[in-house]
Amino acid sequence: DADVTQTPRNRITKTGKRIMLECSQTKGHDRMYWYRQDPGLGLQLIYYSFDVKDINKGEISDGYSVSRQAQAKFSLSLESAIPNQTALYFCATSPSGNAISTDTQYFGPGTRLTVL
Amino acid sequence: QKEVEQDPGPLSVPEGAIVSLNCTYSNSAFQYFMWYRQYSRKGPELLMYTYSSGNKEDGRFTAQVDKSSKYISLFIRDSQPSDSATYLCAMSYMDSNYQLIWGAGTKLIIKP
């Protein structure tokens, strides 16, 4: 079984709809991240969480919110989806500790989201 | 100007060639340098990790960091079709709480 799972894998929705993307991990890591990936732009950090009670905005948090329900679960919500949120979304985890630990991020398979 | 610049490619080379992938950066505070590999329809995975300047070798892969020029490279020797993927560079420093700053990724195609 995969260590980092994301649901759904693909989603098509309409402008204005609320949508939630879910991430679960069995690696026992404290740190979890949500990224979006657009062609030619690389990975952009949306939100990150160092533990259940520590949630932080990334570089592109506007229009998104998150919930860390447990150490193993981190959900991303789009309150009112818009077409420019069409992208590939990745969840990632890393352990706490020294730099090499925290820099080694483990990614889920991604969710391809299309907003019409 | 983005903090980390990386040519998106695609870079197409014949099997067996030596491949050179590069990133430049502007923030001299970066201390930790990584290369992640991303296959199509998959999430990235860590390939190489280097601290500060110098070289690191792992099999057919060599990572090189030149902090004076703010330039990092990944070399692949004896390239194989299975090396076809997108290669993303990433960097961090302690005072950023180890948040990774990513390059855009270079798509590499190895032709049999």
PDB file of C-alpha atoms in Angstrom:
ATOM      1  CA  ASP A   1       0.000   0.000   0.000  1.00  0.00           C
ATOM      2  CA  ALA A   2       1.111   3.534  -0.778  1.00  0.00           C
ATOM      3  CA  ASP A   3       2.507   5.542   2.145  1.00  0.00           C
ATOM      4  CA  VAL A   4       0.867   8.815   1.061  1.00  0.00           C
ATOM      5  CA  THR A   5      -2.559   8.606  -0.530  1.00  0.00           C
ATOM      6  CA  GLN A   6      -4.712  11.293  -2.065  1.00  0.00           C
ATOM      7  CA  THR A   7      -8.396  11.265  -2.922  1.00  0.00           C
ATOM      8  CA  PRO A   8      -9.838  11.865  -5.402  1.00  0.00           C
ATOM      9  CA  ARG A   9      -7.236  11.269  -8.127  1.00  0.00           C
ATOM     10  CA  ASN A  10      -9.197  13.255 -10.676  1.00  0.00           C
ATOM     11  CA  ARG A  11     -11.985  15.772 -10.224  1.00  0.00           C
ATOM     12  CA  ILE A  12     -13.934  18.001 -12.559  1.00  0.00           C
ATOM     13  CA  THR A  13     -16.046  20.683 -10.942  1.00  0.00           C
ATOM     14  CA  LYS A  14     -17.774  23.932 -11.804  1.00  0.00           C
ATOM     15  CA  THR A  15     -16.971  27.504 -10.882  1.00  0.00           C
ATOM     16  CA  GLY A  16     -18.286  28.419  -7.442  1.00  0.00           C
ATOM     17  CA  LYS A  17     -18.442  24.884  -6.085  1.00  0.00           C
ATOM     18  CA  ARG A  18     -16.783  23.896  -2.819  1.00  0.00           C
ATOM     19  CA  ILE A  19     -14.362  21.027  -3.122  1.00  0.00           C
ATOM     20  CA  MET A  20     -12.198  19.100  -0.682  1.00  0.00           C
ATOM     21  CA  LEU A  21      -9.053  17.163  -1.461  1.00  0.00           C
ATOM     22  CA  GLU A  22      -7.928  14.628   1.108  1.00  0.00           C
ATOM     23  CA  CYS A  23      -4.514  13.302   2.041  1.00  0.00           C
ATOM     24  CA  SER A  24      -3.630  10.427   4.337  1.00  0.00           C
ATOM     25  CA  GLN A  25      -0.226   9.064   5.312  1.00  0.00           C
ATOM     26  CA  THR A  26       1.040   5.985   7.079  1.00  0.00           C
ATOM     27  CA  LYS A  27       4.647   7.158   7.411  1.00  0.00           C
ATOM     28  CA  GLY A  28       4.162   8.590  10.886  1.00  0.00           C
ATOM     29  CA  HIS A  29       5.550  11.964   9.821  1.00  0.00           C
ATOM     30  CA  ASP A  30       4.700  15.151  11.683  1.00  0.00           C
ATOM     31  CA  ARG A  31       4.999  17.527   8.756  1.00  0.00           C
ATOM     32  CA  MET A  32       2.506  17.683   5.907  1.00  0.00           C
ATOM     33  CA  TYR A  33       2.282  19.982   2.905  1.00  0.00           C
ATOM     34  CA  TRP A  34      -0.067  20.914   0.085  1.00  0.00           C
ATOM     35  CA  TYR A  35       1.383  22.033  -3.244  1.00  0.00           C
ATOM     36  CA  ARG A  36      -0.038  22.899  -6.614  1.00  0.00           C
ATOM     37  CA  GLN A  37       1.871  22.259  -9.817  1.00  0.00           C
ATOM     38  CA  ASP A  38       1.291  24.173 -13.020  1.00  0.00           C
ATOM     39  CA  PRO A  39       3.217  23.638 -16.261  1.00  0.00           C
ATOM     40  CA  GLY A  40       6.367  25.759 -16.296  1.00  0.00           C
ATOM     41  CA  LEU A  41       5.924  26.980 -12.716  1.00  0.00           C
ATOM     42  CA  GLY A  42       7.134  24.071 -10.655  1.00  0.00           C
ATOM     43  CA  LEU A  43       5.686  23.380  -7.233  1.00  0.00           C
ATOM     44  CA  GLN A  44       4.070  26.183  -5.268  1.00  0.00           C
ATOM     45  CA  LEU A  45       3.398  25.741  -1.558  1.00  0.00           C
ATOM     46  CA  ILE A  46      -0.203  26.362  -0.525  1.00  0.00           C
ATOM     47  CA  TYR A  47      -0.217  25.398   3.176  1.00  0.00           C
ATOM     48  CA  TYR A  48       1.980  23.408   5.506  1.00  0.00           C
ATOM     49  CA  SER A  49       1.558  21.899   8.949  1.00  0.00           C
ATOM     50  CA  PHE A  50       4.318  20.936  11.381  1.00  0.00           C
ATOM     51  CA  ASP A  51       1.902  19.150  13.691  1.00  0.00           C
ATOM     52  CA  VAL A  52      -1.823  18.947  14.354  1.00  0.00           C
ATOM     53  CA  LYS A  53      -1.960  22.357  16.041  1.00  0.00           C
ATOM     54  CA  ASP A  54       0.549  24.154  13.826  1.00  0.00           C
ATOM     55  CA  ILE A  55      -0.756  25.227  10.399  1.00  0.00           C
ATOM     56  CA  ASN A  56       0.895  27.854   8.244  1.00  0.00           C
ATOM     57  CA  LYS A  57       0.173  29.643   4.997  1.00  0.00           C
ATOM     58  CA  GLY A  58       2.450  29.073   2.061  1.00  0.00           C
ATOM     59  CA  GLU A  59       3.140  31.378  -0.856  1.00  0.00           C
ATOM     60  CA  ILE A  60      -0.251  30.976  -2.574  1.00  0.00           C
ATOM     61  CA  SER A  61      -2.846  30.376   0.170  1.00  0.00           C
ATOM     62  CA  ASP A  62      -5.525  32.793  -1.088  1.00  0.00           C
ATOM     63  CA  GLY A  63      -8.685  30.912  -2.062  1.00  0.00           C
ATOM     64  CA  TYR A  64      -7.664  27.780  -0.126  1.00  0.00           C
ATOM     65  CA  SER A  65      -8.111  26.503   3.411  1.00  0.00           C
ATOM     66  CA  VAL A  66      -6.853  23.401   5.204  1.00  0.00           C
ATOM     67  CA  SER A  67      -7.685  21.148   8.099  1.00  0.00           C
ATOM     68  CA  ARG A  68      -5.321  18.826   9.968  1.00  0.00           C
ATOM     69  CA  GLN A  69      -7.730  16.305  11.444  1.00  0.00           C
ATOM     70  CA  ALA A  70      -5.024  14.032  12.848  1.00  0.00           C
ATOM     71  CA  GLN A  71      -1.334  13.438  12.466  1.00  0.00           C
ATOM     72  CA  ALA A  72      -2.112  11.254   9.480  1.00  0.00           C
ATOM     73  CA  LYS A  73      -4.717  13.405   7.717  1.00  0.00           C
ATOM     74  CA  PHE A  74      -4.476  16.791   6.044  1.00  0.00           C
ATOM     75  CA  SER A  75      -7.287  18.136   3.859  1.00  0.00           C
ATOM     76  CA  LEU A  76      -7.297  21.003   1.374  1.00  0.00           C
ATOM     77  CA  SER A  77     -10.502  22.894   0.569  1.00  0.00           C
ATOM     78  CA  LEU A  78     -11.376  25.268  -2.210  1.00  0.00           C
ATOM     79  CA  GLU A  79     -14.289  27.253  -0.807  1.00  0.00           C
ATOM     80  CA  SER A  80     -15.473  28.601  -4.137  1.00  0.00           C
ATOM     81  CA  ALA A  81     -13.539  27.091  -7.007  1.00  0.00           C
ATOM     82  CA  ILE A  82     -12.456  29.256  -9.942  1.00  0.00           C
ATOM     83  CA  PRO A  83     -10.966  28.205 -13.302  1.00  0.00           C
ATOM     84  CA  ASN A  84      -7.435  29.410 -12.508  1.00  0.00           C
ATOM     85  CA  GLN A  85      -7.340  26.840  -9.692  1.00  0.00           C
ATOM     86  CA  THR A  86      -7.209  24.156 -12.376  1.00  0.00           C
ATOM     87  CA  ALA A  87      -3.937  22.383 -11.610  1.00  0.00           C
ATOM     88  CA  LEU A  88      -2.273  19.243 -10.294  1.00  0.00           C
ATOM     89  CA  TYR A  89      -2.339  19.153  -6.483  1.00  0.00           C
ATOM     90  CA  PHE A  90       0.161  17.223  -4.405  1.00  0.00           C
ATOM     91  CA  CYS A  91       0.235  16.340  -0.754  1.00  0.00           C
ATOM     92  CA  ALA A  92       3.629  15.631   0.798  1.00  0.00           C
ATOM     93  CA  THR A  93       5.008  14.615   4.185  1.00  0.00           C
ATOM     94  CA  SER A  94       8.365  14.812   5.915  1.00  0.00           C
ATOM     95  CA  PRO A  95       9.693  13.950   9.338  1.00  0.00           C
ATOM     96  CA  SER A  96      10.765  16.604  11.806  1.00  0.00           C
ATOM     97  CA  GLY A  97      14.395  16.858  12.761  1.00  0.00           C
ATOM     98  CA  ASN A  98      17.497  18.068  10.999  1.00  0.00           C
ATOM     99  CA  ALA A  99      17.627  19.550   7.541  1.00  0.00           C
ATOM    100  CA  ILE A 100      18.089  16.339   5.615  1.00  0.00           C
ATOM    101  CA  SER A 101      15.069  14.846   7.356  1.00  0.00           C
ATOM    102  CA  THR A 102      12.756  17.758   6.805  1.00  0.00           C
ATOM    103  CA  ASP A 103      13.975  18.354   3.241  1.00  0.00           C
ATOM    104  CA  THR A 104      13.192  14.762   2.256  1.00  0.00           C
ATOM    105  CA  GLN A 105       9.572  15.067   1.300  1.00  0.00           C
ATOM    106  CA  TYR A 106       7.420  12.117   0.310  1.00  0.00           C
ATOM    107  CA  PHE A 107       4.718  12.890  -2.188  1.00  0.00           C
ATOM    108  CA  GLY A 108       1.345  11.409  -2.893  1.00  0.00           C
ATOM    109  CA  PRO A 109       0.267  10.533  -6.447  1.00  0.00           C
ATOM    110  CA  GLY A 110      -1.492  13.859  -7.002  1.00  0.00           C
ATOM    111  CA  THR A 111      -5.024  15.032  -7.729  1.00  0.00           C
ATOM    112  CA  ARG A 112      -5.793  16.469 -11.137  1.00  0.00           C
ATOM    113  CA  LEU A 113      -8.419  19.174 -10.616  1.00  0.00           C
ATOM    114  CA  THR A 114     -10.296  20.872 -13.430  1.00  0.00           C
ATOM    115  CA  VAL A 115     -12.570  23.822 -12.714  1.00  0.00           C
ATOM    116  CA  LEU A 116     -14.929  24.663 -15.574  1.00  0.00           C
TER     117      LEU A 116
ATOM    118  CA  GLN B   1      12.821  37.380 -10.834  1.00  0.00           C
ATOM    119  CA  LYS B   2      12.179  33.957  -9.360  1.00  0.00           C
ATOM    120  CA  GLU B   3      14.467  32.792  -6.572  1.00  0.00           C
ATOM    121  CA  VAL B   4      15.283  29.599  -8.461  1.00  0.00           C
ATOM    122  CA  GLU B   5      15.530  29.443 -12.241  1.00  0.00           C
ATOM    123  CA  GLN B   6      15.438  26.215 -14.212  1.00  0.00           C
ATOM    124  CA  ASP B   7      15.028  25.705 -17.947  1.00  0.00           C
ATOM    125  CA  PRO B   8      11.807  23.702 -18.490  1.00  0.00           C
ATOM    126  CA  GLY B   9      13.128  22.002 -21.640  1.00  0.00           C
ATOM    127  CA  PRO B  10      12.299  19.541 -22.991  1.00  0.00           C
ATOM    128  CA  LEU B  11      15.840  18.250 -23.282  1.00  0.00           C
ATOM    129  CA  SER B  12      16.097  15.309 -25.669  1.00  0.00           C
ATOM    130  CA  VAL B  13      19.293  13.224 -25.862  1.00  0.00           C
ATOM    131  CA  PRO B  14      20.229   9.799 -27.235  1.00  0.00           C
ATOM    132  CA  GLU B  15      20.623   6.810 -24.953  1.00  0.00           C
ATOM    133  CA  GLY B  16      24.108   6.578 -23.461  1.00  0.00           C
ATOM    134  CA  ALA B  17      24.762  10.325 -23.550  1.00  0.00           C
ATOM    135  CA  ILE B  18      25.892  12.377 -20.571  1.00  0.00           C
ATOM    136  CA  VAL B  19      23.122  14.679 -19.425  1.00  0.00           C
ATOM    137  CA  SER B  20      23.646  17.981 -17.645  1.00  0.00           C
ATOM    138  CA  LEU B  21      20.726  19.626 -15.838  1.00  0.00           C
ATOM    139  CA  ASN B  22      21.130  22.995 -14.147  1.00  0.00           C
ATOM    140  CA  CYS B  23      19.551  25.530 -11.830  1.00  0.00           C
ATOM    141  CA  THR B  24      20.581  29.021 -10.852  1.00  0.00           C
ATOM    142  CA  TYR B  25      19.457  30.841  -7.744  1.00  0.00           C
ATOM    143  CA  SER B  26      19.579  34.326  -6.302  1.00  0.00           C
ATOM    144  CA  ASN B  27      19.410  33.833  -2.515  1.00  0.00           C
ATOM    145  CA  SER B  28      22.891  33.323  -1.083  1.00  0.00           C
ATOM    146  CA  ALA B  29      21.347  31.991   2.153  1.00  0.00           C
ATOM    147  CA  PHE B  30      20.470  28.651   0.573  1.00  0.00           C
ATOM    148  CA  GLN B  31      22.454  25.862   2.248  1.00  0.00           C
ATOM    149  CA  TYR B  32      20.750  22.640   1.225  1.00  0.00           C
ATOM    150  CA  PHE B  33      20.307  21.588  -2.388  1.00  0.00           C
ATOM    151  CA  MET B  34      18.209  18.770  -3.743  1.00  0.00           C
ATOM    152  CA  TRP B  35      17.245  17.120  -6.984  1.00  0.00           C
ATOM    153  CA  TYR B  36      13.868  15.446  -7.182  1.00  0.00           C
ATOM    154  CA  ARG B  37      12.769  13.215 -10.066  1.00  0.00           C
ATOM    155  CA  GLN B  38       9.159  13.117 -11.215  1.00  0.00           C
ATOM    156  CA  TYR B  39       7.854  10.482 -13.572  1.00  0.00           C
ATOM    157  CA  SER B  40       4.731  11.169 -15.584  1.00  0.00           C
ATOM    158  CA  ARG B  41       1.559  10.992 -13.487  1.00  0.00           C
ATOM    159  CA  LYS B  42       3.549  10.521 -10.285  1.00  0.00           C
ATOM    160  CA  GLY B  43       4.679  12.687  -7.390  1.00  0.00           C
ATOM    161  CA  PRO B  44       8.307  13.832  -7.152  1.00  0.00           C
ATOM    162  CA  GLU B  45      10.822  11.688  -5.260  1.00  0.00           C
ATOM    163  CA  LEU B  46      14.157  12.723  -3.797  1.00  0.00           C
ATOM    164  CA  LEU B  47      17.098  11.729  -5.987  1.00  0.00           C
ATOM    165  CA  MET B  48      20.116  13.604  -4.623  1.00  0.00           C
ATOM    166  CA  TYR B  49      20.814  15.775  -1.565  1.00  0.00           C
ATOM    167  CA  THR B  50      23.829  18.058  -1.079  1.00  0.00           C
ATOM    168  CA  TYR B  51      24.817  20.360   1.738  1.00  0.00           C
ATOM    169  CA  SER B  52      26.788  23.507   0.839  1.00  0.00           C
ATOM    170  CA  SER B  53      29.335  23.409  -1.988  1.00  0.00           C
ATOM    171  CA  GLY B  54      30.966  20.429  -3.619  1.00  0.00           C
ATOM    172  CA  ASN B  55      30.109  17.242  -5.433  1.00  0.00           C
ATOM    173  CA  LYS B  56      28.154  14.164  -4.475  1.00  0.00           C
ATOM    174  CA  GLU B  57      28.062  10.980  -6.499  1.00  0.00           C
ATOM    175  CA  ASP B  58      25.541   8.146  -6.420  1.00  0.00           C
ATOM    176  CA  GLY B  59      25.916   5.560  -9.146  1.00  0.00           C
ATOM    177  CA  ARG B  60      25.360   7.230 -12.511  1.00  0.00           C
ATOM    178  CA  PHE B  61      24.268  10.499 -10.873  1.00  0.00           C
ATOM    179  CA  THR B  62      26.489  13.373  -9.719  1.00  0.00           C
ATOM    180  CA  ALA B  63      25.198  16.502  -8.013  1.00  0.00           C
ATOM    181  CA  GLN B  64      27.392  19.578  -8.030  1.00  0.00           C
ATOM    182  CA  VAL B  65      26.976  22.833  -6.114  1.00  0.00           C
ATOM    183  CA  ASP B  66      28.892  26.035  -6.817  1.00  0.00           C
ATOM    184  CA  LYS B  67      27.789  28.537  -4.196  1.00  0.00           C
ATOM    185  CA  SER B  68      30.110  31.259  -5.477  1.00  0.00           C
ATOM    186  CA  SER B  69      28.265  31.221  -8.809  1.00  0.00           C
ATOM    187  CA  LYS B  70      24.859  30.337  -7.290  1.00  0.00           C
ATOM    188  CA  TYR B  71      24.637  27.394  -9.660  1.00  0.00           C
ATOM    189  CA  ILE B  72      23.817  23.736  -9.176  1.00  0.00           C
ATOM    190  CA  SER B  73      24.011  20.856 -11.617  1.00  0.00           C
ATOM    191  CA  LEU B  74      22.928  17.256 -11.933  1.00  0.00           C
ATOM    192  CA  PHE B  75      24.912  15.008 -14.268  1.00  0.00           C
ATOM    193  CA  ILE B  76      23.619  11.671 -15.501  1.00  0.00           C
ATOM    194  CA  ARG B  77      26.147   9.307 -17.065  1.00  0.00           C
ATOM    195  CA  ASP B  78      25.237   6.523 -19.484  1.00  0.00           C
ATOM    196  CA  SER B  79      21.661   7.820 -19.695  1.00  0.00           C
ATOM    197  CA  GLN B  80      18.889   5.268 -20.073  1.00  0.00           C
ATOM    198  CA  PRO B  81      15.333   5.557 -21.419  1.00  0.00           C
ATOM    199  CA  SER B  82      14.177   4.910 -17.836  1.00  0.00           C
ATOM    200  CA  ASP B  83      15.788   8.228 -16.869  1.00  0.00           C
ATOM    201  CA  SER B  84      13.143  10.042 -18.914  1.00  0.00           C
ATOM    202  CA  ALA B  85      11.323  12.191 -16.383  1.00  0.00           C
ATOM    203  CA  THR B  86      11.054  15.753 -15.117  1.00  0.00           C
ATOM    204  CA  TYR B  87      13.905  16.776 -12.813  1.00  0.00           C
ATOM    205  CA  LEU B  88      13.175  19.459 -10.236  1.00  0.00           C
ATOM    206  CA  CYS B  89      15.793  21.266  -8.215  1.00  0.00           C
ATOM    207  CA  ALA B  90      14.888  22.462  -4.718  1.00  0.00           C
ATOM    208  CA  MET B  91      16.714  24.464  -2.056  1.00  0.00           C
ATOM    209  CA  SER B  92      16.321  25.461   1.562  1.00  0.00           C
ATOM    210  CA  TYR B  93      18.054  27.178   4.447  1.00  0.00           C
ATOM    211  CA  MET B  94      17.749  26.917   8.185  1.00  0.00           C
ATOM    212  CA  ASP B  95      16.145  30.302   8.824  1.00  0.00           C
ATOM    213  CA  SER B  96      13.336  29.502   6.396  1.00  0.00           C
ATOM    214  CA  ASN B  97      12.342  26.621   8.666  1.00  0.00           C
ATOM    215  CA  TYR B  98      13.548  24.356   5.912  1.00  0.00           C
ATOM    216  CA  GLN B  99      10.787  25.307   3.473  1.00  0.00           C
ATOM    217  CA  LEU B 100      11.756  24.120   0.038  1.00  0.00           C
ATOM    218  CA  ILE B 101      11.972  26.589  -2.839  1.00  0.00           C
ATOM    219  CA  TRP B 102      11.492  24.787  -6.142  1.00  0.00           C
ATOM    220  CA  GLY B 103      12.678  25.219  -9.681  1.00  0.00           C
ATOM    221  CA  ALA B 104      10.145  24.793 -12.482  1.00  0.00           C
ATOM    222  CA  GLY B 105      11.563  21.400 -13.493  1.00  0.00           C
ATOM    223  CA  THR B 106      13.309  20.247 -16.675  1.00  0.00           C
ATOM    224  CA  LYS B 107      11.648  17.579 -18.772  1.00  0.00           C
ATOM    225  CA  LEU B 108      14.263  15.054 -19.947  1.00  0.00           C
ATOM    226  CA  ILE B 109      13.687  12.620 -22.797  1.00  0.00           C
ATOM    227  CA  ILE B 110      16.199   9.832 -23.466  1.00  0.00           C
ATOM    228  CA  LYS B 111      15.770   8.416 -26.960  1.00  0.00           C
ATOM    229  CA  PRO B 112      16.554   4.686 -27.421  1.00  0.00           C
TER     230      PRO B 112
END
